[in-house]
Tab-separated table of C-alpha atoms in Angstrom:
chain	number	residue	atom	x	y	z
S	15	MET	CA	8.890	-10.356	-13.793
S	16	ALA	CA	10.950	-8.399	-16.276
S	17	ALA	CA	10.342	-5.435	-18.434
S	18	LEU	CA	12.021	-4.620	-21.863
S	19	ILE	CA	12.535	-0.861	-22.090
S	20	CYS	CA	13.057	0.065	-25.833
S	21	GLY	CA	14.228	3.625	-26.015
S	22	SER	CA	17.379	5.856	-25.826
S	23	LEU	CA	20.346	6.095	-23.605
S	24	ALA	CA	21.828	9.618	-23.592
S	25	PHE	CA	24.127	11.967	-21.795
S	26	ASP	CA	22.381	15.057	-20.572
S	27	THR	CA	23.811	18.443	-20.382
S	28	ILE	CA	21.619	20.269	-18.002
S	29	MET	CA	21.707	24.067	-17.812
S	30	THR	CA	19.758	26.341	-15.666
S	31	PHE	CA	18.548	29.952	-16.975
S	32	GLU	CA	17.724	32.132	-14.024
S	33	GLY	CA	15.276	34.202	-16.088
S	34	ARG	CA	12.335	33.580	-17.990
S	35	PHE	CA	12.408	32.613	-21.750
S	36	ALA	CA	9.276	34.480	-22.506
S	37	GLU	CA	11.031	37.664	-21.460
S	38	GLN	CA	13.960	37.234	-23.812
S	39	ILE	CA	11.926	36.259	-26.972
S	40	LEU	CA	10.031	38.907	-28.658
S	41	PRO	CA	7.359	37.319	-30.612
S	42	GLU	CA	7.190	40.077	-33.438
S	43	GLN	CA	10.845	39.235	-33.925
S	44	LEU	CA	10.593	35.495	-34.312
S	45	HIS	CA	11.722	35.631	-38.268
S	46	ILE	CA	15.252	36.901	-37.062
S	47	LEU	CA	15.456	35.164	-33.894
S	48	ASN	CA	18.902	35.557	-32.393
S	49	VAL	CA	18.858	35.200	-28.684
S	50	SER	CA	21.616	34.092	-25.858
S	51	PHE	CA	20.880	32.783	-22.614
S	52	LEU	CA	23.490	32.968	-19.766
S	53	VAL	CA	23.512	29.728	-17.938
S	54	PRO	CA	25.542	30.081	-14.593
S	55	THR	CA	25.058	26.317	-13.678
S	56	LEU	CA	25.824	23.378	-16.069
S	57	ARG	CA	26.197	19.699	-15.326
S	58	ARG	CA	26.221	16.290	-17.190
S	59	ASP	CA	23.911	13.371	-16.096
S	60	PHE	CA	23.204	10.088	-17.426
S	61	GLY	CA	19.770	10.077	-19.159
S	62	GLY	CA	17.651	9.005	-22.042
S	63	CYS	CA	14.332	7.678	-21.925
S	64	ALA	CA	15.217	3.919	-21.622
S	65	GLY	CA	17.933	4.716	-18.829
S	66	ASN	CA	15.441	6.966	-16.923
S	67	ILE	CA	12.624	4.489	-17.029
S	68	ALA	CA	14.992	1.750	-16.125
S	69	TYR	CA	16.378	3.727	-13.164
S	70	GLY	CA	12.919	4.331	-11.475
S	71	LEU	CA	11.656	0.831	-12.113
S	72	LYS	CA	14.917	-0.761	-10.500
S	73	LEU	CA	14.403	1.635	-7.645
S	74	LEU	CA	10.947	0.174	-6.954
S	75	GLY	CA	12.230	-3.347	-7.176
S	76	GLY	CA	11.414	-4.066	-10.482
S	77	ASP	CA	13.532	-6.054	-13.295
S	78	PRO	CA	14.156	-3.553	-16.093
S	79	ARG	CA	15.718	-4.522	-19.237
S	80	PRO	CA	16.803	-1.544	-21.558
S	81	MET	CA	17.121	-2.202	-25.221
S	82	ALA	CA	19.237	0.942	-26.688
S	83	MET	CA	22.397	1.730	-28.408
S	84	LEU	CA	25.272	3.484	-26.999
S	85	GLY	CA	28.222	5.078	-28.892
S	86	ALA	CA	31.888	4.761	-28.728
S	87	ASP	CA	31.928	7.035	-25.656
S	88	GLY	CA	29.273	4.775	-23.972
S	89	GLY	CA	31.550	2.639	-21.720
S	90	GLU	CA	30.778	4.851	-18.607
S	91	TYR	CA	27.054	4.689	-18.904
S	92	LEU	CA	27.269	0.850	-19.395
S	93	ALA	CA	29.240	0.485	-16.286
S	94	ARG	CA	26.661	2.459	-14.285
S	95	LEU	CA	23.749	0.328	-15.370
S	96	GLN	CA	25.797	-2.703	-14.372
S	97	GLN	CA	26.650	-1.042	-10.947
S	98	LEU	CA	22.899	-0.309	-10.471
S	99	GLY	CA	22.252	-4.059	-11.082
S	100	ILE	CA	20.340	-3.365	-14.275
S	101	ASP	CA	20.323	-6.266	-16.914
S	102	THR	CA	22.368	-5.030	-20.030
S	103	ARG	CA	22.072	-8.062	-22.165
S	104	PHE	CA	20.134	-5.965	-24.895
S	105	VAL	CA	22.366	-2.692	-24.729
S	106	GLY	CA	24.287	-2.655	-27.839
S	107	GLN	CA	27.406	-0.310	-28.703
S	108	ALA	CA	28.366	1.369	-32.136
S	109	GLY	CA	31.879	1.970	-32.373
S	110	ASP	CA	31.588	4.716	-35.242
S	111	THR	CA	29.259	7.286	-33.472
S	112	TYR	CA	28.747	9.022	-30.133
S	113	THR	CA	26.218	8.216	-27.542
S	114	ALA	CA	22.932	10.302	-27.969
S	115	GLN	CA	23.232	13.836	-26.246
S	116	ALA	CA	20.626	15.968	-24.956
S	117	MET	CA	21.272	19.657	-24.285
S	118	ILE	CA	18.687	21.003	-22.027
S	119	MET	CA	18.134	24.417	-20.596
S	120	THR	CA	15.439	25.080	-18.156
S	121	ASP	CA	14.183	28.623	-17.111
S	122	ARG	CA	12.731	29.657	-13.444
S	123	ASP	CA	9.353	28.789	-14.736
S	124	ASN	CA	10.657	25.063	-15.375
S	125	ASN	CA	9.960	25.736	-19.179
S	126	GLN	CA	12.487	23.895	-21.240
S	127	ILE	CA	14.659	24.216	-24.475
S	128	THR	CA	16.291	21.048	-25.619
S	129	ALA	CA	18.565	20.381	-28.320
S	130	PHE	CA	19.113	16.437	-29.032
S	131	HIS	CA	21.788	14.823	-30.996
S	132	PRO	CA	20.685	11.092	-31.661
S	133	GLY	CA	24.037	9.618	-32.446
S	134	ALA	CA	24.030	5.906	-31.841
S	135	MET	CA	20.053	5.906	-31.123
S	136	MET	CA	19.778	5.919	-35.064
S	137	GLN	CA	21.314	2.505	-34.970
S	138	ALA	CA	18.867	1.220	-32.476
S	139	HIS	CA	17.187	-1.116	-34.938
S	140	ARG	CA	20.119	-3.318	-34.830
S	141	ASN	CA	18.840	-4.478	-31.513
S	142	ARG	CA	16.226	-7.208	-32.049
S	143	ILE	CA	13.537	-8.588	-29.676
S	144	PRO	CA	14.009	-12.345	-29.590
S	145	GLN	CA	11.049	-14.696	-29.275
S	146	ASP	CA	12.559	-15.780	-26.111
S	147	ALA	CA	13.125	-12.310	-24.286
S	148	GLY	CA	12.016	-13.627	-21.075
S	149	VAL	CA	9.931	-10.417	-20.266
S	150	GLN	CA	6.245	-10.107	-19.430
S	151	VAL	CA	5.705	-6.570	-20.498
S	152	GLY	CA	7.556	-3.994	-22.851
S	153	ILE	CA	7.471	-0.231	-23.575
S	154	ILE	CA	8.167	1.561	-26.944
S	155	ALA	CA	9.684	4.792	-25.596
S	156	PRO	CA	11.144	7.633	-27.911
S	157	ASP	CA	14.086	6.020	-30.039
S	158	GLY	CA	15.137	6.013	-33.795
S	159	ARG	CA	12.187	5.730	-36.125
S	160	GLU	CA	13.159	2.484	-37.899
S	161	ALA	CA	13.622	0.896	-34.296
S	162	MET	CA	10.269	1.915	-32.867
S	163	LEU	CA	8.416	0.686	-35.969
S	164	GLN	CA	10.496	-2.789	-35.914
S	165	HIS	CA	10.198	-3.331	-32.083
S	166	ALA	CA	6.458	-2.885	-32.077
S	167	ALA	CA	6.163	-5.548	-34.588
S	168	GLU	CA	8.711	-7.774	-32.694
S	169	PHE	CA	6.788	-7.302	-29.498
S	170	VAL	CA	3.661	-8.610	-31.054
S	171	ALA	CA	5.457	-11.475	-32.789
S	172	ALA	CA	6.873	-12.591	-29.387
S	173	GLY	CA	3.354	-12.195	-27.728
S	174	ILE	CA	4.551	-9.481	-25.258
S	175	PRO	CA	1.991	-6.786	-24.252
S	176	PHE	CA	3.569	-3.334	-24.272
S	177	VAL	CA	3.016	0.470	-23.768
S	178	PHE	CA	3.341	2.639	-26.656
S	179	ASP	CA	4.863	6.009	-25.425
S	180	PRO	CA	5.806	8.095	-28.359
S	181	GLY	CA	6.836	11.153	-26.534
S	182	GLN	CA	8.984	13.623	-28.569
S	183	GLY	CA	9.379	10.919	-31.092
S	184	LEU	CA	5.662	11.301	-32.105
S	185	PRO	CA	5.942	14.085	-35.042
S	186	MET	CA	8.074	11.453	-36.818
S	187	PHE	CA	5.020	9.331	-37.610
S	188	ASN	CA	2.013	9.914	-40.022
S	189	GLY	CA	-1.742	8.977	-38.943
S	190	ASP	CA	-1.545	5.582	-40.520
S	191	GLU	CA	1.648	4.644	-38.736
S	192	LEU	CA	0.167	5.960	-35.242
S	193	ARG	CA	-2.946	4.016	-35.805
S	194	ARG	CA	-0.843	0.726	-36.607
S	195	PHE	CA	1.190	1.391	-33.195
S	196	ILE	CA	-2.200	1.713	-31.345
S	197	GLY	CA	-3.500	-1.402	-32.823
S	198	GLN	CA	-0.219	-3.295	-31.647
S	199	ALA	CA	0.098	-1.721	-28.288
S	200	SER	CA	-1.870	-2.684	-24.917
S	201	TRP	CA	-1.551	0.653	-23.407
S	202	ILE	CA	-0.968	4.163	-24.438
S	203	ALA	CA	1.111	6.853	-22.414
S	204	VAL	CA	1.313	10.478	-23.365
S	205	ASN	CA	1.479	13.855	-21.887
S	206	ASP	CA	-1.257	16.373	-22.562
S	207	TYR	CA	0.291	17.957	-25.560
S	208	GLU	CA	1.201	14.668	-27.274
S	209	GLY	CA	-2.345	13.341	-26.538
S	210	LYS	CA	-3.655	16.270	-28.618
S	211	MET	CA	-1.243	15.767	-31.516
S	212	LEU	CA	-2.052	11.967	-31.237
S	213	CYS	CA	-5.629	12.863	-31.562
S	214	ASP	CA	-5.050	15.353	-34.473
S	215	ARG	CA	-2.955	12.835	-36.500
S	216	THR	CA	-5.135	9.695	-36.014
S	217	GLY	CA	-8.322	11.456	-36.106
S	218	TRP	CA	-9.457	9.488	-33.059
S	219	THR	CA	-10.317	10.906	-29.623
S	220	LEU	CA	-8.820	9.812	-26.546
S	221	ALA	CA	-11.991	7.946	-25.575
S	222	GLU	CA	-11.926	6.242	-29.099
S	223	MET	CA	-8.239	5.117	-28.709
S	224	SER	CA	-9.003	3.753	-25.328
S	225	ARG	CA	-11.525	1.316	-26.471
S	226	GLN	CA	-8.943	-0.162	-28.750
S	227	VAL	CA	-6.397	-0.724	-25.851
S	228	ARG	CA	-6.335	-2.042	-22.368
S	229	GLY	CA	-5.718	1.618	-21.174
S	230	LEU	CA	-4.560	4.997	-22.051
S	231	VAL	CA	-2.824	7.366	-19.606
S	232	VAL	CA	-2.436	11.367	-20.066
S	233	THR	CA	-0.234	12.865	-17.721
S	234	LEU	CA	-0.713	16.363	-16.764
S	235	GLY	CA	2.254	17.466	-14.907
S	236	ALA	CA	1.545	19.172	-11.565
S	237	GLU	CA	-2.330	18.432	-12.345
S	238	GLY	CA	-1.684	14.653	-11.963
S	239	CYS	CA	-3.167	12.558	-14.917
S	240	GLU	CA	-6.111	11.063	-16.581
S	241	VAL	CA	-6.675	7.348	-17.065
S	242	TRP	CA	-8.942	6.254	-19.974
S	243	GLU	CA	-10.418	2.782	-20.019
S	244	GLN	CA	-13.040	1.766	-22.553
S	245	GLY	CA	-14.054	5.399	-23.033
S	246	GLU	CA	-14.323	6.403	-19.612
S	247	ARG	CA	-12.093	8.871	-17.897
S	248	THR	CA	-10.702	8.763	-14.285
S	249	GLU	CA	-8.728	11.754	-12.849
S	250	VAL	CA	-5.902	10.631	-10.712
S	251	ALA	CA	-4.881	13.371	-8.195
S	252	PRO	CA	-1.147	14.801	-8.278
S	253	VAL	CA	1.165	14.044	-5.326
S	254	LYS	CA	2.847	17.454	-4.140
S	255	PRO	CA	6.529	17.298	-4.170
S	256	ALA	CA	8.690	18.443	-1.352
S	257	GLN	CA	10.081	21.186	-3.750
S	258	VAL	CA	10.212	21.944	-7.415
S	259	VAL	CA	13.945	21.810	-8.735
S	260	ASP	CA	14.257	20.207	-11.905
S	261	PRO	CA	11.658	18.569	-14.136
S	262	THR	CA	14.045	16.751	-16.483
S	263	GLY	CA	13.088	13.017	-16.492
S	264	CYS	CA	9.802	13.486	-14.444
S	265	GLY	CA	7.704	11.716	-17.381
S	266	ASP	CA	10.314	8.895	-17.539
S	267	ALA	CA	10.046	8.441	-13.596
S	268	TRP	CA	6.188	8.262	-13.910
S	269	ARG	CA	6.759	5.468	-16.447
S	270	GLY	CA	8.887	3.620	-14.330
S	271	GLY	CA	5.939	3.526	-11.804
S	272	LEU	CA	3.587	2.469	-14.483
S	273	LEU	CA	5.770	-0.416	-15.528
S	274	TYR	CA	6.181	-1.531	-11.932
S	275	GLY	CA	2.518	-1.644	-11.379
S	276	LEU	CA	1.937	-3.548	-14.688
S	277	GLU	CA	4.399	-6.118	-13.864
S	278	LYS	CA	2.439	-6.610	-10.711
S	279	GLY	CA	-0.904	-6.857	-12.508
S	280	TRP	CA	-2.198	-3.800	-10.712
S	281	PRO	CA	-5.445	-1.963	-11.969
S	282	LEU	CA	-4.202	0.931	-14.249
S	283	VAL	CA	-5.411	3.836	-11.791
S	284	ARG	CA	-3.294	2.436	-9.112
S	285	CYS	CA	-0.188	2.312	-11.513
S	286	ALA	CA	-1.075	5.940	-12.360
S	287	GLN	CA	-0.855	6.874	-8.627
S	288	LEU	CA	2.592	5.204	-8.109
S	289	GLY	CA	3.707	7.093	-11.240
S	290	ASN	CA	2.597	10.309	-9.844
S	291	ARG	CA	4.213	9.579	-6.593
S	292	LEU	CA	7.620	8.778	-8.418
S	293	GLY	CA	7.436	11.919	-10.382
S	294	ALA	CA	7.043	14.080	-7.334
S	295	LEU	CA	10.098	12.447	-5.990
S	296	LYS	CA	12.148	13.138	-9.027
S	297	ILE	CA	11.042	16.771	-9.722
S	298	ALA	CA	12.497	17.504	-6.072
S	299	GLN	CA	15.906	16.516	-7.277
S	300	ARG	CA	18.471	17.552	-9.900
S	301	GLY	CA	19.051	15.368	-12.843
S	302	PRO	CA	16.819	12.350	-14.056
S	303	GLN	CA	18.736	9.646	-12.087
S	304	ASN	CA	19.490	11.009	-8.905
S	305	TYR	CA	16.486	10.659	-6.749
S	306	THR	CA	15.765	7.985	-4.116
S	307	LEU	CA	12.663	6.378	-2.622
S	308	ASP	CA	11.104	7.608	0.720
S	309	PHE	CA	8.266	4.647	0.707
S	310	THR	CA	7.714	1.152	-0.020
S	311	PRO	CA	5.777	0.694	-3.308
S	312	ASP	CA	3.449	-2.061	-2.141
C-alpha cells in the first residue's frame, strides 16, 4: 500500500544556541527588539514536511510518495530520495526559484526560532493528484496555500482518505476554510498549540471535530499524545528517548508512524503509539532525517 504525502521539500540550516532565548529577550523591550545569538554549530540537512514524513514511513517499510516542488537547486535532494528508494514520480522542479529553505535555531531548552523561505513550495499547486494515483491514503501537510486547498479537493475527487495536518500553515486559513478541510478529511493531526488555534478559528471543540472525522490526534511532545474518536479522548503514553538532542522533525517522524499504521489498517491508538516511538528515536539524533530503527514495527 502506498501513501501520497503532499507537503514541502526543504533544505534545513540548523543552528544551536547554547544559552536560553528567554534570557536574551527582554519582554519590556519587545517594541525595539534587536538581538543576536552566537551559534557555534551549524549544519545543513534535508528537510521539509513531505521529505521528513516520507523518510520515517520508508524506514518502517511503507511506500511513501511525496508530492512537492523542488527549485533549481533541488537536484541533490531528488537524488537523495531516489537513493533511499522513495518514489519521486510526484516531485516537480521549478527552474526559476530556490528550493524552500528553513533556518532553524534551537536553544538549550529545545525552544526553536525558525525563518522559512518558501521558494518553489509556492508553486506546489502545479502538482495535481490524478484519479488513478495508485495510493490508499494521503496527507495534507504544510505546503503552499493554494496547493493545500487544491490537493484536499483532489483527494476527495479521487476517493482517497487523507490526514489533515495543517502544522505551521494553519494561520493561512480562516474558519470557513478550516471547517471545509475538516469536512473533507478522514483524520486530523495537530500539536497542542495548533489544536487550540484550530478550535479558536473553527468554533468547534476537539470533541466536536472528532465526531466529523474517523479520528483526531493531538501530539503533546514529551507528554505523548491524545487520540480523539467520536468525542471520546484516549491518552497515549510517551516513549522515553535515549537522549534529547534535537527536536527538529519530531512531529514529521510521528506522522510517518501514523501513516504506516493507517496503511496497515491499525486502530488509531496503535498508530499513535508507533508515532510516539518513532518521535523518540528522532529526537535522539541531530537533523530530521538521520535516525534509524531499533525495532520491528509489526
